[in-house]
CSV table of C-alpha atoms in Angstrom, one decimal:
chain,number,residue,atom,x,y,z
R,1,ALA,CA,59.1,125.1,101.2
R,2,GLN,CA,56.6,122.6,100.0
R,3,SER,CA,55.2,122.7,96.4
R,4,VAL,CA,52.8,120.7,94.3
R,5,THR,CA,53.1,120.4,90.5
R,6,GLN,CA,50.4,119.1,88.3
R,7,LEU,CA,52.0,118.2,85.0
R,8,ASP,CA,49.1,118.5,82.7
R,9,SER,CA,46.7,121.5,82.6
R,10,GLN,CA,44.2,119.7,80.3
R,11,VAL,CA,43.6,116.0,79.6
R,12,PRO,CA,41.0,115.0,77.0
R,13,VAL,CA,40.0,111.3,77.0
R,14,PHE,CA,37.3,109.2,75.4
R,15,GLU,CA,34.6,107.7,77.5
R,16,GLU,CA,35.4,104.3,79.0
R,17,ALA,CA,39.1,104.8,78.4
R,18,PRO,CA,41.6,104.9,81.2
R,19,VAL,CA,43.1,108.1,82.5
R,20,GLU,CA,46.0,109.2,84.7
R,21,LEU,CA,46.4,112.7,86.1
R,22,ARG,CA,49.9,113.4,87.3
R,23,CYS,CA,51.0,115.1,90.4
R,24,ASN,CA,54.4,115.6,91.9
R,25,TYR,CA,55.3,117.1,95.2
R,26,SER,CA,58.5,118.5,96.8
R,27,SER,CA,59.1,118.2,100.4
R,28,SER,CA,61.9,117.0,102.6
R,29,VAL,CA,59.6,115.8,105.3
R,30,SER,CA,56.5,113.6,105.5
R,31,VAL,CA,53.5,115.1,103.8
R,32,TYR,CA,49.8,114.4,103.6
R,33,LEU,CA,48.5,114.3,100.1
R,34,PHE,CA,45.0,114.9,98.7
R,35,TRP,CA,43.0,115.0,95.4
R,36,TYR,CA,40.1,117.3,95.2
R,37,VAL,CA,37.5,117.6,92.4
R,38,GLN,CA,35.6,120.7,91.3
R,39,TYR,CA,32.6,120.3,89.0
R,40,PRO,CA,31.6,123.3,87.0
R,41,ASN,CA,30.4,126.2,89.1
R,42,GLN,CA,30.8,124.3,92.3
R,43,GLY,CA,33.1,124.2,95.3
R,44,LEU,CA,35.9,121.7,95.9
R,45,GLN,CA,35.1,118.2,97.1
R,46,LEU,CA,37.6,115.8,98.6
R,47,LEU,CA,38.1,112.8,96.4
R,48,LEU,CA,40.8,110.9,98.3
R,49,LYS,CA,43.7,111.3,100.7
R,50,TYR,CA,46.9,109.8,101.7
R,51,LEU,CA,47.9,110.3,105.4
R,52,SER,CA,49.9,107.2,106.2
R,53,GLY,CA,49.9,103.4,105.9
R,54,SER,CA,48.9,101.8,102.6
R,55,THR,CA,50.3,103.7,99.6
R,56,LEU,CA,47.3,102.9,97.4
R,57,VAL,CA,44.2,104.9,98.3
R,58,GLU,CA,40.8,104.7,96.6
R,59,SER,CA,37.7,106.8,96.3
R,60,ILE,CA,34.1,105.6,96.2
R,61,ASN,CA,33.7,106.5,92.5
R,62,GLY,CA,36.5,104.3,91.1
R,63,PHE,CA,39.5,106.7,91.3
R,64,GLU,CA,42.7,105.6,93.0
R,65,ALA,CA,46.0,107.2,93.7
R,66,GLU,CA,49.3,105.8,94.7
R,67,PHE,CA,51.8,107.5,97.0
R,68,ASN,CA,55.3,106.9,95.6
R,69,LYS,CA,57.9,108.3,98.0
R,70,SER,CA,60.9,107.6,95.7
R,71,GLN,CA,59.4,109.4,92.8
R,72,THR,CA,57.7,112.0,95.0
R,73,SER,CA,54.5,111.4,93.1
R,74,PHE,CA,50.8,111.0,93.8
R,75,HIS,CA,49.2,110.3,90.4
R,76,LEU,CA,45.4,109.8,90.1
R,77,ARG,CA,44.1,107.0,88.0
R,78,LYS,CA,40.8,105.6,86.8
R,79,PRO,CA,40.5,102.5,84.6
R,80,SER,CA,37.4,103.6,82.8
R,81,VAL,CA,36.0,107.2,82.8
R,82,HIS,CA,32.5,108.4,82.4
R,83,ILE,CA,31.1,111.6,81.0
R,84,SER,CA,30.2,112.6,84.6
R,85,ASP,CA,33.9,112.6,85.5
R,86,THR,CA,34.4,115.8,83.5
R,87,ALA,CA,35.7,118.3,86.0
R,88,GLU,CA,38.8,120.0,87.3
R,89,TYR,CA,41.0,118.0,89.6
R,90,PHE,CA,43.4,119.5,92.1
R,91,CYS,CA,46.3,117.8,93.8
R,92,ALA,CA,47.2,119.3,97.2
R,93,GLY,CA,49.7,118.6,100.0
R,94,ARG,CA,50.4,119.7,103.4
R,95,LEU,CA,52.8,119.2,106.2
R,96,ARG,CA,51.4,118.6,109.7
R,97,ASN,CA,49.4,121.6,110.9
R,98,THR,CA,50.1,123.8,107.9
R,99,PRO,CA,47.7,124.9,105.3
R,100,LEU,CA,47.1,123.0,102.1
R,101,VAL,CA,49.3,123.9,99.1
R,102,PHE,CA,47.5,123.3,95.8
R,103,GLY,CA,48.7,122.4,92.3
R,104,LYS,CA,47.3,124.5,89.4
R,105,GLY,CA,44.7,122.0,88.5
R,106,THR,CA,44.1,119.6,85.6
R,107,ARG,CA,40.9,119.9,83.5
R,108,LEU,CA,39.6,116.5,82.6
R,109,SER,CA,37.3,116.4,79.6
R,110,VAL,CA,35.6,113.2,78.8
R,111,ILE,CA,34.5,112.8,75.2
R,112,ALA,CA,31.5,110.7,74.2
W,1,ASP,CA,28.6,118.1,103.7
W,2,ALA,CA,30.5,120.2,106.2
W,3,GLY,CA,28.5,123.2,107.5
W,4,ILE,CA,30.2,126.1,105.7
W,5,THR,CA,28.4,129.0,104.2
W,6,GLN,CA,29.8,132.1,102.5
W,7,SER,CA,28.2,135.4,101.9
W,8,PRO,CA,27.6,137.0,99.6
W,9,ARG,CA,27.8,134.4,96.9
W,10,HIS,CA,28.2,137.0,94.1
W,11,LYS,CA,29.3,140.6,94.4
W,12,VAL,CA,30.1,143.3,91.8
W,13,THR,CA,31.9,146.4,93.2
W,14,GLU,CA,34.0,149.3,91.9
W,15,THR,CA,37.7,149.9,92.3
W,16,GLY,CA,38.6,151.6,95.5
W,17,THR,CA,35.6,150.5,97.6
W,18,PRO,CA,35.9,148.3,100.7
W,19,VAL,CA,34.5,144.8,100.5
W,20,THR,CA,34.0,142.2,103.3
W,21,LEU,CA,33.4,138.6,102.6
W,22,ARG,CA,32.0,136.3,105.4
W,23,CYS,CA,32.6,132.7,106.1
W,24,HIS,CA,30.4,130.9,108.7
W,25,GLN,CA,30.9,127.4,110.0
W,26,THR,CA,28.7,125.2,112.2
W,27,GLU,CA,31.4,122.5,112.8
W,28,ASN,CA,33.3,124.2,115.6
W,29,HIS,CA,36.5,123.6,113.7
W,30,ARG,CA,39.6,125.4,115.0
W,31,TYR,CA,41.2,126.2,111.6
W,32,MET,CA,39.7,128.4,108.9
W,33,TYR,CA,41.3,129.5,105.6
W,34,TRP,CA,40.7,132.0,102.8
W,35,TYR,CA,41.8,131.0,99.3
W,36,ARG,CA,41.4,132.7,95.9
W,37,GLN,CA,41.0,130.7,92.7
W,38,ASP,CA,42.2,132.1,89.4
W,39,PRO,CA,42.5,130.3,86.0
W,40,GLY,CA,46.0,128.9,85.6
W,41,HIS,CA,46.9,129.5,89.3
W,42,GLY,CA,44.8,126.9,91.1
W,43,LEU,CA,44.0,127.9,94.7
W,44,ARG,CA,46.3,130.3,96.5
W,45,LEU,CA,46.2,130.9,100.3
W,46,ILE,CA,45.4,134.4,101.3
W,47,HIS,CA,45.2,134.2,105.1
W,48,TYR,CA,44.3,131.6,107.7
W,49,SER,CA,43.3,131.3,111.3
W,50,TYR,CA,44.3,128.8,113.9
W,51,GLY,CA,42.0,130.1,116.6
W,52,VAL,CA,39.9,133.1,117.7
W,53,LYS,CA,42.0,136.2,117.1
W,54,ASP,CA,44.9,134.1,115.9
W,55,THR,CA,45.7,134.6,112.2
W,56,ASP,CA,48.6,134.4,109.8
W,57,LYS,CA,49.4,135.4,106.3
W,58,GLY,CA,49.4,133.2,103.3
W,59,GLU,CA,51.0,133.3,99.9
W,60,VAL,CA,49.0,136.2,98.5
W,61,SER,CA,48.0,138.4,101.5
W,62,ASP,CA,48.8,141.8,100.1
W,63,GLY,CA,45.7,144.0,100.0
W,64,TYR,CA,43.7,141.7,102.2
W,65,SER,CA,43.0,141.6,106.0
W,66,VAL,CA,41.1,139.1,108.1
W,67,SER,CA,39.4,139.0,111.5
W,68,ARG,CA,38.1,136.2,113.6
W,69,SER,CA,36.3,137.3,116.8
W,70,LYS,CA,34.2,134.1,117.1
W,71,THR,CA,35.0,130.4,116.3
W,72,GLU,CA,32.3,130.2,113.7
W,73,ASP,CA,33.1,133.4,111.7
W,74,PHE,CA,36.1,134.3,109.6
W,75,LEU,CA,35.9,137.6,107.7
W,76,LEU,CA,38.0,138.6,104.7
W,77,THR,CA,38.3,142.4,103.9
W,78,LEU,CA,39.6,144.1,100.9
W,79,GLU,CA,40.3,147.6,102.2
W,80,SER,CA,40.3,149.2,98.7
W,81,ALA,CA,39.4,146.7,96.0
W,82,THR,CA,41.4,146.6,92.8
W,83,SER,CA,40.6,144.9,89.5
W,84,SER,CA,43.4,142.3,90.2
W,85,GLN,CA,41.3,141.1,93.1
W,86,THR,CA,38.5,139.9,90.8
W,87,SER,CA,38.4,136.2,91.6
W,88,VAL,CA,36.5,133.4,93.2
W,89,TYR,CA,37.1,133.3,96.9
W,90,PHE,CA,36.8,130.0,98.9
W,91,CYS,CA,36.7,129.5,102.6
W,92,ALA,CA,37.8,126.3,104.1
W,93,ILE,CA,37.9,124.7,107.5
W,94,SER,CA,39.7,121.9,109.3
W,95,ASP,CA,39.6,120.4,112.8
W,96,GLY,CA,42.4,120.3,115.3
W,97,ARG,CA,44.0,117.2,113.8
W,98,GLY,CA,44.7,119.3,110.8
W,99,TYR,CA,44.2,116.8,108.0
W,100,GLU,CA,41.8,117.4,105.2
W,101,GLN,CA,40.2,120.8,104.6
W,102,PHE,CA,36.5,121.2,103.7
W,103,PHE,CA,35.5,124.0,101.4
W,104,GLY,CA,32.6,126.4,101.2
W,105,PRO,CA,30.6,127.1,98.0
W,106,GLY,CA,32.7,130.1,97.0
W,107,THR,CA,32.1,133.8,96.4
W,108,ARG,CA,32.5,135.3,93.0
W,109,LEU,CA,33.8,138.9,93.3
W,110,THR,CA,34.1,141.2,90.3
W,111,VAL,CA,35.9,144.5,90.7
W,112,LEU,CA,35.1,147.0,87.9
């Protein structure tokens, strides 16, 4: 069975500092990996995805994630965070044609 | 944004009463899903559908049933609501290629 583990439930960081949100997955077969973001009192929005090809994927608002098969990781990074990045971030994975499996979420708090 | 609506958006009900939540999509996507979100648990799959009248159970299906008589509608029913079913419920859809899932705005259900 596939599982997704987010290693930190909360991450506080100062504005303009770098951040890394960690995600590990377990699967014996190829997976598709995703990061979703949830702003307060809103639904989930897709931030970025890894399906195949280049292991480094980027979002339009400066986040990036790298698929590392040997370490079974898909960590999310941003070199300089803004107050507006305060949200909950979910890592998720799926095998082909199966539903998404989510991690428990990481709450990112950006401090001014 | 994907055309997904959920109704109602908020509901308060009493223990033992039946409750039906509706998910409606305008994207003509094949796959539809129901998740519940609880603090510390992330999103957990309740049921999903891979076509009209084709459904399957997820991780936390006990106490829930679903129906899909049309492509655009996916109903989640709590036959006899319990306080443990107090949660935020999200509907999601994906197309036949089965990659990313797009989420609705959510329904906040409180069972007293």
